PDB file of C-alpha atoms in Angstrom:
ATOM      1  CA  UNK A 460      14.483  38.884  60.082  1.00 43.00           C
ATOM      2  CA  UNK A 461      14.768  40.648  63.342  1.00 41.00           C
ATOM      3  CA  UNK A 462      12.504  40.312  66.256  1.00 43.00           C
ATOM      4  CA  UNK A 463      11.821  42.937  68.887  1.00 41.00           C
ATOM      5  CA  UNK A 464      10.095  41.197  71.718  1.00 37.00           C
ATOM      6  CA  UNK A 465       8.431  41.967  74.969  1.00 39.00           C
ATOM      7  CA  UNK A 466       6.686  39.578  77.285  1.00 35.00           C
ATOM      8  CA  UNK A 467       5.271  41.207  80.397  1.00 32.00           C
ATOM      9  CA  UNK A 468       2.342  40.611  80.897  1.00 31.00           C
ATOM     10  CA  UNK A 469      -7.483  49.821  69.521  1.00 32.00           C
ATOM     11  CA  UNK A 470     -19.434  58.087  63.789  1.00 32.00           C
ATOM     12  CA  UNK A 471     -17.725  61.066  64.424  1.00 32.00           C
ATOM     13  CA  UNK A 472     -18.497  63.647  61.811  1.00 32.00           C
ATOM     14  CA  UNK A 473     -15.704  66.028  61.147  1.00 34.00           C
ATOM     15  CA  UNK A 474     -15.100  67.827  64.455  1.00 38.00           C
ATOM     16  CA  UNK A 475     -14.086  71.360  65.284  1.00 39.00           C
ATOM     17  CA  UNK A 476     -11.167  71.752  67.696  1.00 38.00           C
ATOM     18  CA  UNK A 477     -13.290  71.970  70.811  1.00 33.00           C
ATOM     19  CA  UNK A 478     -16.121  69.586  69.921  1.00 46.00           C
ATOM     20  CA  UNK A 479     -14.592  66.346  71.055  1.00 45.00           C
ATOM     21  CA  UNK A 480     -15.172  66.711  74.784  1.00 39.00           C
ATOM     22  CA  UNK A 481     -18.980  66.381  74.306  1.00 40.00           C
ATOM     23  CA  UNK A 482     -18.745  63.662  71.657  1.00 51.00           C
ATOM     24  CA  UNK A 483     -19.418  59.940  72.425  1.00 51.00           C
ATOM     25  CA  UNK A 484     -16.128  58.995  70.704  1.00 76.00           C
ATOM     26  CA  UNK A 485     -14.200  58.570  73.897  1.00 92.00           C
ATOM     27  CA  UNK A 486     -13.060  55.098  74.954  1.00 95.00           C
ATOM     28  CA  UNK A 487     -14.986  55.484  78.233  1.00 95.00           C
ATOM     29  CA  UNK A 488     -18.180  56.331  76.424  1.00 93.00           C
ATOM     30  CA  UNK A 489     -17.793  53.331  74.096  1.00 94.00           C
ATOM     31  CA  UNK A 490     -17.254  51.077  77.067  1.00 95.00           C
ATOM     32  CA  UNK A 491     -20.561  52.173  78.577  1.00 94.00           C
ATOM     33  CA  UNK A 492     -22.495  51.256  75.387  1.00 95.00           C
ATOM     34  CA  UNK A 493     -24.148  47.860  74.722  1.00 95.00           C
ATOM     35  CA  UNK A 494     -23.428  46.019  71.492  1.00 98.00           C
ATOM     36  CA  UNK A 495     -24.909  43.108  69.570  1.00 97.00           C
ATOM     37  CA  UNK A 496     -28.547  42.307  69.038  1.00 92.00           C
ATOM     38  CA  UNK A 497     -29.857  40.535  65.983  1.00 94.00           C
ATOM     39  CA  UNK A 498     -28.412  37.539  64.287  1.00 98.00           C
ATOM     40  CA  UNK A 499     -25.733  36.664  61.761  1.00 99.00           C
ATOM     41  CA  UNK A 500     -27.316  34.919  58.815  1.00 99.00           C
ATOM     42  CA  UNK A 501     -26.020  33.136  55.729  1.00 99.00           C
ATOM     43  CA  UNK A 502     -26.986  34.595  52.357  1.00 99.00           C
ATOM     44  CA  UNK A 503     -25.461  31.990  50.090  1.00 99.00           C
ATOM     45  CA  UNK A 504     -22.402  29.792  49.483  1.00 99.00           C
ATOM     46  CA  UNK A 505     -19.580  31.588  47.730  1.00 99.00           C
ATOM     47  CA  UNK A 506     -17.092  28.771  47.431  1.00 98.00           C
ATOM     48  CA  UNK A 507     -16.399  25.223  48.555  1.00 98.00           C
ATOM     49  CA  UNK A 508     -12.876  23.761  48.550  1.00 98.00           C
ATOM     50  CA  UNK A 509     -11.128  20.854  50.291  1.00 98.00           C
ATOM     51  CA  UNK A 510     -10.369  22.906  53.396  1.00 99.00           C
ATOM     52  CA  UNK A 511     -13.328  25.194  54.081  1.00 99.00           C
ATOM     53  CA  UNK A 512     -16.636  26.562  52.817  1.00 99.00           C
ATOM     54  CA  UNK A 513     -16.947  30.290  52.202  1.00 99.00           C
ATOM     55  CA  UNK A 514     -20.354  31.927  52.825  1.00 99.00           C
ATOM     56  CA  UNK A 515     -21.710  35.408  52.155  1.00 99.00           C
ATOM     57  CA  UNK A 516     -23.067  36.541  55.507  1.00 99.00           C
ATOM     58  CA  UNK A 517     -25.140  39.439  56.844  1.00 99.00           C
ATOM     59  CA  UNK A 518     -25.560  40.971  60.281  1.00 99.00           C
ATOM     60  CA  UNK A 519     -27.234  44.120  61.694  1.00 98.00           C
ATOM     61  CA  UNK A 520     -25.362  47.111  63.116  1.00 98.00           C
ATOM     62  CA  UNK A 521     -26.721  50.619  63.877  1.00 94.00           C
ATOM     63  CA  UNK A 522     -29.856  50.008  61.883  1.00 96.00           C
ATOM     64  CA  UNK A 523     -27.862  48.953  58.787  1.00 98.00           C
ATOM     65  CA  UNK A 524     -27.316  45.613  57.141  1.00 98.00           C
ATOM     66  CA  UNK A 525     -23.675  44.708  57.099  1.00 98.00           C
ATOM     67  CA  UNK A 526     -22.172  42.051  54.869  1.00 99.00           C
ATOM     68  CA  UNK A 527     -18.992  40.064  54.617  1.00 99.00           C
ATOM     69  CA  UNK A 528     -17.802  36.514  54.232  1.00 99.00           C
ATOM     70  CA  UNK A 529     -17.267  33.671  56.644  1.00 99.00           C
ATOM     71  CA  UNK A 530     -14.891  30.755  56.156  1.00 99.00           C
ATOM     72  CA  UNK A 531     -15.870  27.554  58.020  1.00 99.00           C
ATOM     73  CA  UNK A 532     -13.407  24.604  58.192  1.00 99.00           C
ATOM     74  CA  UNK A 533     -14.910  21.424  56.641  1.00 98.00           C
ATOM     75  CA  UNK A 534     -13.599  19.099  59.334  1.00 97.00           C
ATOM     76  CA  UNK A 535     -15.756  18.055  62.253  1.00 98.00           C
ATOM     77  CA  UNK A 536     -15.644  19.960  65.534  1.00 98.00           C
ATOM     78  CA  UNK A 537     -15.917  23.482  66.806  1.00 99.00           C
ATOM     79  CA  UNK A 538     -13.254  26.103  66.233  1.00 99.00           C
ATOM     80  CA  UNK A 539     -12.096  29.438  67.608  1.00 99.00           C
ATOM     81  CA  UNK A 540     -13.028  32.586  65.698  1.00 99.00           C
ATOM     82  CA  UNK A 541     -10.751  35.235  64.133  1.00 99.00           C
ATOM     83  CA  UNK A 542     -12.285  38.450  62.768  1.00 99.00           C
ATOM     84  CA  UNK A 543     -10.102  39.826  59.978  1.00 99.00           C
ATOM     85  CA  UNK A 544     -10.490  43.565  59.459  1.00 98.00           C
ATOM     86  CA  UNK A 545      -9.424  45.086  56.173  1.00 98.00           C
ATOM     87  CA  UNK A 546      -7.476  48.299  55.686  1.00 96.00           C
ATOM     88  CA  UNK A 547      -8.331  51.252  53.506  1.00 94.00           C
ATOM     89  CA  UNK A 548      -9.595  50.374  50.043  1.00 95.00           C
ATOM     90  CA  UNK A 549     -11.375  52.890  47.835  1.00 94.00           C
ATOM     91  CA  UNK A 550     -15.056  52.106  48.607  1.00 95.00           C
ATOM     92  CA  UNK A 551     -15.962  52.708  45.000  1.00 94.00           C
ATOM     93  CA  UNK A 552     -13.817  49.757  43.884  1.00 96.00           C
ATOM     94  CA  UNK A 553     -14.023  47.575  47.018  1.00 97.00           C
ATOM     95  CA  UNK A 554     -15.228  44.008  46.497  1.00 96.00           C
ATOM     96  CA  UNK A 555     -16.212  41.438  49.084  1.00 96.00           C
ATOM     97  CA  UNK A 556     -13.158  39.263  48.304  1.00 96.00           C
ATOM     98  CA  UNK A 557     -10.675  42.039  48.843  1.00 96.00           C
ATOM     99  CA  UNK A 558      -6.928  41.914  49.385  1.00 96.00           C
ATOM    100  CA  UNK A 559      -7.221  40.624  52.980  1.00 97.00           C
ATOM    101  CA  UNK A 560      -9.082  37.514  51.793  1.00 98.00           C
ATOM    102  CA  UNK A 561      -5.821  35.585  51.675  1.00 98.00           C
ATOM    103  CA  UNK A 562      -5.240  36.075  55.422  1.00 99.00           C
ATOM    104  CA  UNK A 563      -8.737  34.846  56.285  1.00 99.00           C
ATOM    105  CA  UNK A 564      -8.240  31.867  53.944  1.00 99.00           C
ATOM    106  CA  UNK A 565      -4.896  30.912  55.485  1.00 99.00           C
ATOM    107  CA  UNK A 566      -6.348  31.012  58.971  1.00 99.00           C
ATOM    108  CA  UNK A 567      -9.413  28.925  57.927  1.00 99.00           C
ATOM    109  CA  UNK A 568      -7.105  26.240  56.498  1.00 99.00           C
ATOM    110  CA  UNK A 569      -5.337  26.153  59.859  1.00 99.00           C
ATOM    111  CA  UNK A 570      -8.572  25.475  61.753  1.00 99.00           C
ATOM    112  CA  UNK A 571     -10.261  28.752  62.540  1.00 99.00           C
ATOM    113  CA  UNK A 572     -13.648  30.053  61.680  1.00 99.00           C
ATOM    114  CA  UNK A 573     -12.846  33.390  60.023  1.00 99.00           C
ATOM    115  CA  UNK A 574     -15.245  36.332  59.664  1.00 99.00           C
ATOM    116  CA  UNK A 575     -14.266  39.031  57.245  1.00 99.00           C
ATOM    117  CA  UNK A 576     -16.688  41.955  57.470  1.00 98.00           C
ATOM    118  CA  UNK A 577     -17.162  44.602  54.805  1.00 98.00           C
ATOM    119  CA  UNK A 578     -17.130  47.904  56.653  1.00 98.00           C
ATOM    120  CA  UNK A 579     -20.012  50.271  56.115  1.00 97.00           C
ATOM    121  CA  UNK A 580     -20.273  51.675  52.612  1.00 97.00           C
ATOM    122  CA  UNK A 581     -18.005  48.908  51.290  1.00 97.00           C
ATOM    123  CA  UNK A 582     -19.292  46.231  48.954  1.00 97.00           C
ATOM    124  CA  UNK A 583     -22.786  45.195  49.839  1.00 97.00           C
ATOM    125  CA  UNK A 584     -22.729  46.809  53.308  1.00 98.00           C
ATOM    126  CA  UNK A 585     -25.171  49.628  53.765  1.00 98.00           C
ATOM    127  CA  UNK A 586     -24.305  53.138  54.928  1.00 96.00           C
ATOM    128  CA  UNK A 587     -21.688  55.670  53.957  1.00 95.00           C
ATOM    129  CA  UNK A 588     -17.943  55.118  54.395  1.00 93.00           C
ATOM    130  CA  UNK A 589     -16.649  56.798  57.558  1.00 87.00           C
ATOM    131  CA  UNK A 590     -14.615  59.934  57.018  1.00 79.00           C
ATOM    132  CA  UNK A 591     -13.343  60.514  60.580  1.00 77.00           C
ATOM    133  CA  UNK A 592      -9.857  59.371  61.409  1.00 74.00           C
ATOM    134  CA  UNK A 593     -11.176  57.879  64.678  1.00 74.00           C
ATOM    135  CA  UNK A 594     -13.064  55.186  62.690  1.00 88.00           C
ATOM    136  CA  UNK A 595     -15.633  55.118  65.491  1.00 90.00           C
ATOM    137  CA  UNK A 596     -18.504  53.701  63.460  1.00 93.00           C
ATOM    138  CA  UNK A 597     -16.248  51.061  61.987  1.00 96.00           C
ATOM    139  CA  UNK A 598     -15.256  50.016  65.519  1.00 97.00           C
ATOM    140  CA  UNK A 599     -18.848  49.854  66.618  1.00 96.00           C
ATOM    141  CA  UNK A 600     -19.710  47.567  63.692  1.00 97.00           C
ATOM    142  CA  UNK A 601     -16.968  45.173  64.821  1.00 98.00           C
ATOM    143  CA  UNK A 602     -18.108  45.394  68.479  1.00 98.00           C
ATOM    144  CA  UNK A 603     -21.606  44.482  67.283  1.00 98.00           C
ATOM    145  CA  UNK A 604     -20.242  41.567  65.252  1.00 99.00           C
ATOM    146  CA  UNK A 605     -18.143  40.288  68.148  1.00 99.00           C
ATOM    147  CA  UNK A 606     -21.113  40.416  70.452  1.00 98.00           C
ATOM    148  CA  UNK A 607     -23.263  38.562  67.939  1.00 99.00           C
ATOM    149  CA  UNK A 608     -20.611  35.870  67.498  1.00 99.00           C
ATOM    150  CA  UNK A 609     -20.285  35.430  71.210  1.00 98.00           C
ATOM    151  CA  UNK A 610     -24.055  35.034  71.692  1.00 98.00           C
ATOM    152  CA  UNK A 611     -24.691  32.844  68.653  1.00 98.00           C
ATOM    153  CA  UNK A 612     -21.624  30.624  68.808  1.00 99.00           C
ATOM    154  CA  UNK A 613     -22.570  26.916  68.729  1.00 98.00           C
ATOM    155  CA  UNK A 614     -25.849  27.427  66.953  1.00 98.00           C
ATOM    156  CA  UNK A 615     -27.283  28.202  63.513  1.00 98.00           C
ATOM    157  CA  UNK A 616     -24.660  29.545  61.016  1.00 98.00           C
ATOM    158  CA  UNK A 617     -22.116  29.608  63.813  1.00 99.00           C
ATOM    159  CA  UNK A 618     -22.600  25.966  64.852  1.00 99.00           C
ATOM    160  CA  UNK A 619     -18.919  25.263  64.363  1.00 99.00           C
ATOM    161  CA  UNK A 620     -17.775  28.367  66.162  1.00 99.00           C
ATOM    162  CA  UNK A 621     -16.570  28.620  69.780  1.00 98.00           C
ATOM    163  CA  UNK A 622     -16.936  31.902  71.659  1.00 98.00           C
ATOM    164  CA  UNK A 623     -13.235  32.343  71.702  1.00 99.00           C
ATOM    165  CA  UNK A 624     -12.527  35.375  69.580  1.00 99.00           C
ATOM    166  CA  UNK A 625      -9.422  37.058  68.217  1.00 99.00           C
ATOM    167  CA  UNK A 626      -8.924  40.059  65.931  1.00 99.00           C
ATOM    168  CA  UNK A 627      -6.504  40.512  63.041  1.00 99.00           C
ATOM    169  CA  UNK A 628      -6.312  44.060  61.589  1.00 99.00           C
ATOM    170  CA  UNK A 629      -4.215  45.436  58.776  1.00 99.00           C
ATOM    171  CA  UNK A 630      -3.458  49.176  58.493  1.00 98.00           C
ATOM    172  CA  UNK A 631      -6.728  51.005  59.202  1.00 96.00           C
ATOM    173  CA  UNK A 632      -8.106  47.639  60.346  1.00 98.00           C
ATOM    174  CA  UNK A 633      -5.379  47.531  62.986  1.00 98.00           C
ATOM    175  CA  UNK A 634      -6.438  50.865  64.361  1.00 97.00           C
ATOM    176  CA  UNK A 635     -10.039  49.687  64.478  1.00 98.00           C
ATOM    177  CA  UNK A 636      -8.958  46.465  66.191  1.00 99.00           C
ATOM    178  CA  UNK A 637      -7.101  48.357  68.901  1.00 99.00           C
ATOM    179  CA  UNK A 638     -10.206  50.396  69.705  1.00 98.00           C
ATOM    180  CA  UNK A 639     -12.379  47.274  69.857  1.00 98.00           C
ATOM    181  CA  UNK A 640      -9.965  45.294  72.073  1.00 99.00           C
ATOM    182  CA  UNK A 641      -9.635  48.009  74.762  1.00 99.00           C
ATOM    183  CA  UNK A 642     -13.457  48.369  74.880  1.00 98.00           C
ATOM    184  CA  UNK A 643     -14.359  44.635  74.869  1.00 98.00           C
ATOM    185  CA  UNK A 644     -12.463  42.544  77.410  1.00 96.00           C
ATOM    186  CA  UNK A 645     -13.724  39.300  75.854  1.00 96.00           C
ATOM    187  CA  UNK A 646     -11.207  39.662  72.980  1.00 99.00           C
ATOM    188  CA  UNK A 647      -8.472  37.173  73.745  1.00 98.00           C
ATOM    189  CA  UNK A 648      -5.992  37.844  70.937  1.00 99.00           C
ATOM    190  CA  UNK A 649      -5.123  40.942  68.962  1.00 99.00           C
ATOM    191  CA  UNK A 650      -2.819  40.749  65.895  1.00 99.00           C
ATOM    192  CA  UNK A 651      -1.745  44.097  64.455  1.00 99.00           C
ATOM    193  CA  UNK A 652      -0.149  44.136  60.959  1.00 99.00           C
ATOM    194  CA  UNK A 653       1.201  47.324  59.418  1.00 99.00           C
ATOM    195  CA  UNK A 654      -1.157  49.002  61.805  1.00 98.00           C
ATOM    196  CA  UNK A 655      -2.323  52.569  62.291  1.00 97.00           C
ATOM    197  CA  UNK A 656      -1.127  54.084  65.569  1.00 98.00           C
ATOM    198  CA  UNK A 657      -2.863  53.757  68.918  1.00 97.00           C
ATOM    199  CA  UNK A 658      -2.363  57.556  69.249  1.00 95.00           C
ATOM    200  CA  UNK A 659      -5.126  59.206  67.222  1.00 93.00           C
ATOM    201  CA  UNK A 660      -3.285  62.543  66.982  1.00 92.00           C
ATOM    202  CA  UNK A 661      -0.607  60.795  64.933  1.00 93.00           C
ATOM    203  CA  UNK A 662      -3.308  59.094  62.814  1.00 92.00           C
ATOM    204  CA  UNK A 663      -5.042  62.404  62.124  1.00 90.00           C
ATOM    205  CA  UNK A 664      -1.781  64.046  61.222  1.00 92.00           C
ATOM    206  CA  UNK A 665      -0.831  61.235  58.925  1.00 90.00           C
ATOM    207  CA  UNK A 666      -4.208  61.277  57.208  1.00 89.00           C
ATOM    208  CA  UNK A 667      -4.012  65.086  56.826  1.00 88.00           C
ATOM    209  CA  UNK A 668      -0.398  65.440  55.730  1.00 90.00           C
ATOM    210  CA  UNK A 669       0.361  62.195  53.896  1.00 86.00           C
ATOM    211  CA  UNK A 670      -2.786  60.343  52.817  1.00 90.00           C
ATOM    212  CA  UNK A 671      -5.114  63.140  51.723  1.00 85.00           C
ATOM    213  CA  UNK A 672      -2.909  66.213  51.204  1.00 78.00           C
ATOM    214  CA  UNK A 673      -4.911  68.319  53.578  1.00 77.00           C
ATOM    215  CA  UNK A 674      -8.368  67.108  52.635  1.00 81.00           C
ATOM    216  CA  UNK A 675      -9.212  65.111  55.782  1.00 81.00           C
ATOM    217  CA  UNK A 676      -7.960  64.752  59.314  1.00 81.00           C
ATOM    218  CA  UNK A 677      -6.529  68.235  59.720  1.00 87.00           C
ATOM    219  CA  UNK A 678      -9.413  69.628  61.771  1.00 83.00           C
ATOM    220  CA  UNK A 679      -9.423  66.633  64.101  1.00 83.00           C
ATOM    221  CA  UNK A 680      -5.690  66.985  64.674  1.00 83.00           C
ATOM    222  CA  UNK A 681      -6.318  70.456  66.169  1.00 87.00           C
ATOM    223  CA  UNK A 682      -8.397  69.080  69.047  1.00 85.00           C
ATOM    224  CA  UNK A 683      -6.856  69.822  72.482  1.00 87.00           C
ATOM    225  CA  UNK A 684      -4.411  67.093  73.574  1.00 87.00           C
ATOM    226  CA  UNK A 685      -6.523  66.109  76.627  1.00 89.00           C
ATOM    227  CA  UNK A 686      -9.489  65.463  74.348  1.00 88.00           C
ATOM    228  CA  UNK A 687      -7.430  63.491  71.841  1.00 90.00           C
ATOM    229  CA  UNK A 688      -6.107  61.366  74.689  1.00 93.00           C
ATOM    230  CA  UNK A 689      -9.658  60.297  75.512  1.00 94.00           C
ATOM    231  CA  UNK A 690     -10.162  58.743  72.085  1.00 94.00           C
ATOM    232  CA  UNK A 691      -6.752  57.163  71.674  1.00 96.00           C
ATOM    233  CA  UNK A 692      -6.527  53.425  72.390  1.00 98.00           C
ATOM    234  CA  UNK A 693      -2.863  53.668  73.348  1.00 98.00           C
ATOM    235  CA  UNK A 694      -3.884  55.412  76.611  1.00 98.00           C
ATOM    236  CA  UNK A 695      -6.077  52.436  77.515  1.00 99.00           C
ATOM    237  CA  UNK A 696      -3.753  49.550  76.786  1.00 99.00           C
ATOM    238  CA  UNK A 697      -3.904  48.783  80.533  1.00 98.00           C
ATOM    239  CA  UNK A 698      -7.485  47.571  79.950  1.00 98.00           C
ATOM    240  CA  UNK A 699      -6.443  44.974  77.402  1.00 99.00           C
ATOM    241  CA  UNK A 700      -7.186  41.372  78.291  1.00 98.00           C
ATOM    242  CA  UNK A 701      -5.980  40.128  74.932  1.00 99.00           C
ATOM    243  CA  UNK A 702      -2.489  38.874  74.175  1.00 99.00           C
ATOM    244  CA  UNK A 703      -1.030  41.005  71.398  1.00 99.00           C
ATOM    245  CA  UNK A 704       1.244  40.320  68.424  1.00 99.00           C
ATOM    246  CA  UNK A 705       2.580  43.121  66.217  1.00 99.00           C
ATOM    247  CA  UNK A 706       4.077  42.714  62.664  1.00 99.00           C
ATOM    248  CA  UNK A 707       5.619  45.654  60.820  1.00 99.00           C
ATOM    249  CA  UNK A 708       7.882  46.240  57.841  1.00 99.00           C
ATOM    250  CA  UNK A 709      10.835  48.517  58.434  1.00 99.00           C
ATOM    251  CA  UNK A 710      10.261  50.201  55.041  1.00 99.00           C
ATOM    252  CA  UNK A 711       6.530  50.704  55.380  1.00 98.00           C
ATOM    253  CA  UNK A 712       5.717  53.988  53.510  1.00 96.00           C
ATOM    254  CA  UNK A 713       2.148  54.273  54.843  1.00 96.00           C
ATOM    255  CA  UNK A 714       2.359  53.561  58.545  1.00 98.00           C
ATOM    256  CA  UNK A 715       5.898  54.240  59.771  1.00 97.00           C
ATOM    257  CA  UNK A 716       7.883  51.452  61.417  1.00 99.00           C
ATOM    258  CA  UNK A 717       8.482  53.783  64.375  1.00 98.00           C
ATOM    259  CA  UNK A 718       4.780  53.528  65.144  1.00 98.00           C
ATOM    260  CA  UNK A 719       5.117  49.795  65.811  1.00 99.00           C
ATOM    261  CA  UNK A 720       8.046  50.443  68.126  1.00 99.00           C
ATOM    262  CA  UNK A 721       6.010  53.032  70.072  1.00 99.00           C
ATOM    263  CA  UNK A 722       3.015  50.648  70.324  1.00 99.00           C
ATOM    264  CA  UNK A 723       5.279  47.903  71.613  1.00 99.00           C
ATOM    265  CA  UNK A 724       6.844  50.232  74.205  1.00 99.00           C
ATOM    266  CA  UNK A 725       3.353  51.190  75.396  1.00 99.00           C
ATOM    267  CA  UNK A 726       2.350  47.510  75.660  1.00 99.00           C
ATOM    268  CA  UNK A 727       5.436  46.798  77.638  1.00 99.00           C
ATOM    269  CA  UNK A 728       4.771  49.783  79.988  1.00 99.00           C
ATOM    270  CA  UNK A 729       1.246  48.556  80.577  1.00 99.00           C
ATOM    271  CA  UNK A 730       2.460  44.984  81.286  1.00 98.00           C
ATOM    272  CA  UNK A 731       0.503  43.529  78.363  1.00 99.00           C
ATOM    273  CA  UNK A 732       1.652  40.135  77.135  1.00 99.00           C
ATOM    274  CA  UNK A 733       2.935  40.773  73.655  1.00 99.00           C
ATOM    275  CA  UNK A 734       5.314  39.872  70.842  1.00 99.00           C
ATOM    276  CA  UNK A 735       6.636  42.267  68.236  1.00 99.00           C
ATOM    277  CA  UNK A 736       8.221  41.283  64.941  1.00 99.00           C
ATOM    278  CA  UNK A 737      10.070  43.507  62.493  1.00 99.00           C
ATOM    279  CA  UNK A 738      10.520  42.603  58.836  1.00 99.00           C
ATOM    280  CA  UNK A 739      13.647  44.295  57.424  1.00 99.00           C
ATOM    281  CA  UNK A 740      13.014  45.871  54.046  1.00 99.00           C
ATOM    282  CA  UNK A 741       9.286  44.965  53.957  1.00 99.00           C
ATOM    283  CA  UNK A 742       6.673  47.507  53.069  1.00 98.00           C
ATOM    284  CA  UNK A 743       3.034  47.950  53.970  1.00 98.00           C
ATOM    285  CA  UNK A 744       1.786  44.587  52.600  1.00 98.00           C
ATOM    286  CA  UNK A 745       4.027  41.566  52.892  1.00 99.00           C
ATOM    287  CA  UNK A 746       5.073  39.305  50.045  1.00 98.00           C
ATOM    288  CA  UNK A 747       7.028  36.127  49.577  1.00 98.00           C
ATOM    289  CA  UNK A 748       8.977  34.903  52.662  1.00 99.00           C
ATOM    290  CA  UNK A 749       7.741  37.798  54.806  1.00 99.00           C
ATOM    291  CA  UNK A 750       4.079  36.818  54.087  1.00 99.00           C
ATOM    292  CA  UNK A 751       4.858  33.149  54.854  1.00 99.00           C
ATOM    293  CA  UNK A 752       6.415  34.064  58.193  1.00 99.00           C
ATOM    294  CA  UNK A 753       3.549  36.338  59.065  1.00 99.00           C
ATOM    295  CA  UNK A 754       1.046  33.525  58.499  1.00 99.00           C
ATOM    296  CA  UNK A 755       3.166  30.956  60.324  1.00 99.00           C
ATOM    297  CA  UNK A 756       3.453  33.249  63.349  1.00 99.00           C
ATOM    298  CA  UNK A 757      -0.227  34.276  63.227  1.00 99.00           C
ATOM    299  CA  UNK A 758      -1.404  30.649  63.199  1.00 99.00           C
ATOM    300  CA  UNK A 759       0.790  29.751  66.137  1.00 99.00           C
ATOM    301  CA  UNK A 760      -0.304  32.851  68.027  1.00 99.00           C
ATOM    302  CA  UNK A 761      -4.019  32.354  67.607  1.00 99.00           C
ATOM    303  CA  UNK A 762      -3.724  28.654  68.423  1.00 99.00           C
ATOM    304  CA  UNK A 763      -1.904  29.474  71.627  1.00 99.00           C
ATOM    305  CA  UNK A 764      -4.206  32.406  72.644  1.00 99.00           C
ATOM    306  CA  UNK A 765      -7.620  31.052  71.634  1.00 99.00           C
ATOM    307  CA  UNK A 766      -7.449  27.326  72.506  1.00 91.00           C
TER     308      UNK A 766
END
């Protein structure tokens, strides 16, 4: 396994080419908004095991009821929080315990409260799935959740949580996490795994040309470059207060390995404390030894950044 490393101290409707300048999708506009309000509540216990208890939880965002699960370590004490953000799954077949459950479970066993939200239109969460490549509404849901966790930590359902919060995002979830982290300076750790790019022009082009065969993303990709720059987290990495860790397979067919290299170069340029790991031969979702190394590194990273 190779390691490329740097330590110096991311809802629109479909937009026409000129519409973006007046749209509240820009990073600056998001930064001016207030998030949170309402409470996270437990609906029921989903599972108890020797390491943690899994709950179905609910929280409000944008007038909708959002659902997901929360893993709480069984041992005594209070623990930092990691929000795990899933990648694209067909909303028609999505279930609460989706493929990213194993990452949330591994972190809970290691001593973190893990929150795994179901994005709007997925599982029990209300609303319609977002079609825009900017994933603005999804990011706002996570910003609401983070604000609720921060306000509610130490009480009620979050009695065991400390207001020390990190994000882990896979694929689409990594793109959402980048946007959240450049908007909310309270995020202390950002782990990107097989992530979408921080440059939303590249994301729109990939969605148009590769993911949907011209059905989505093409119109957004035709926005003028200055407008696209205002929505792209990569242009705001200088605002990050989080430490960052990037994991990417060199044979990823969905989000090219070159994207991770470009993200890491931008982090280095902006003097963001970061680590970047490459996984030779690995694809979009890690298996076997690559998965084990990812989890080992993720646990060490979050322990260092959040404690």
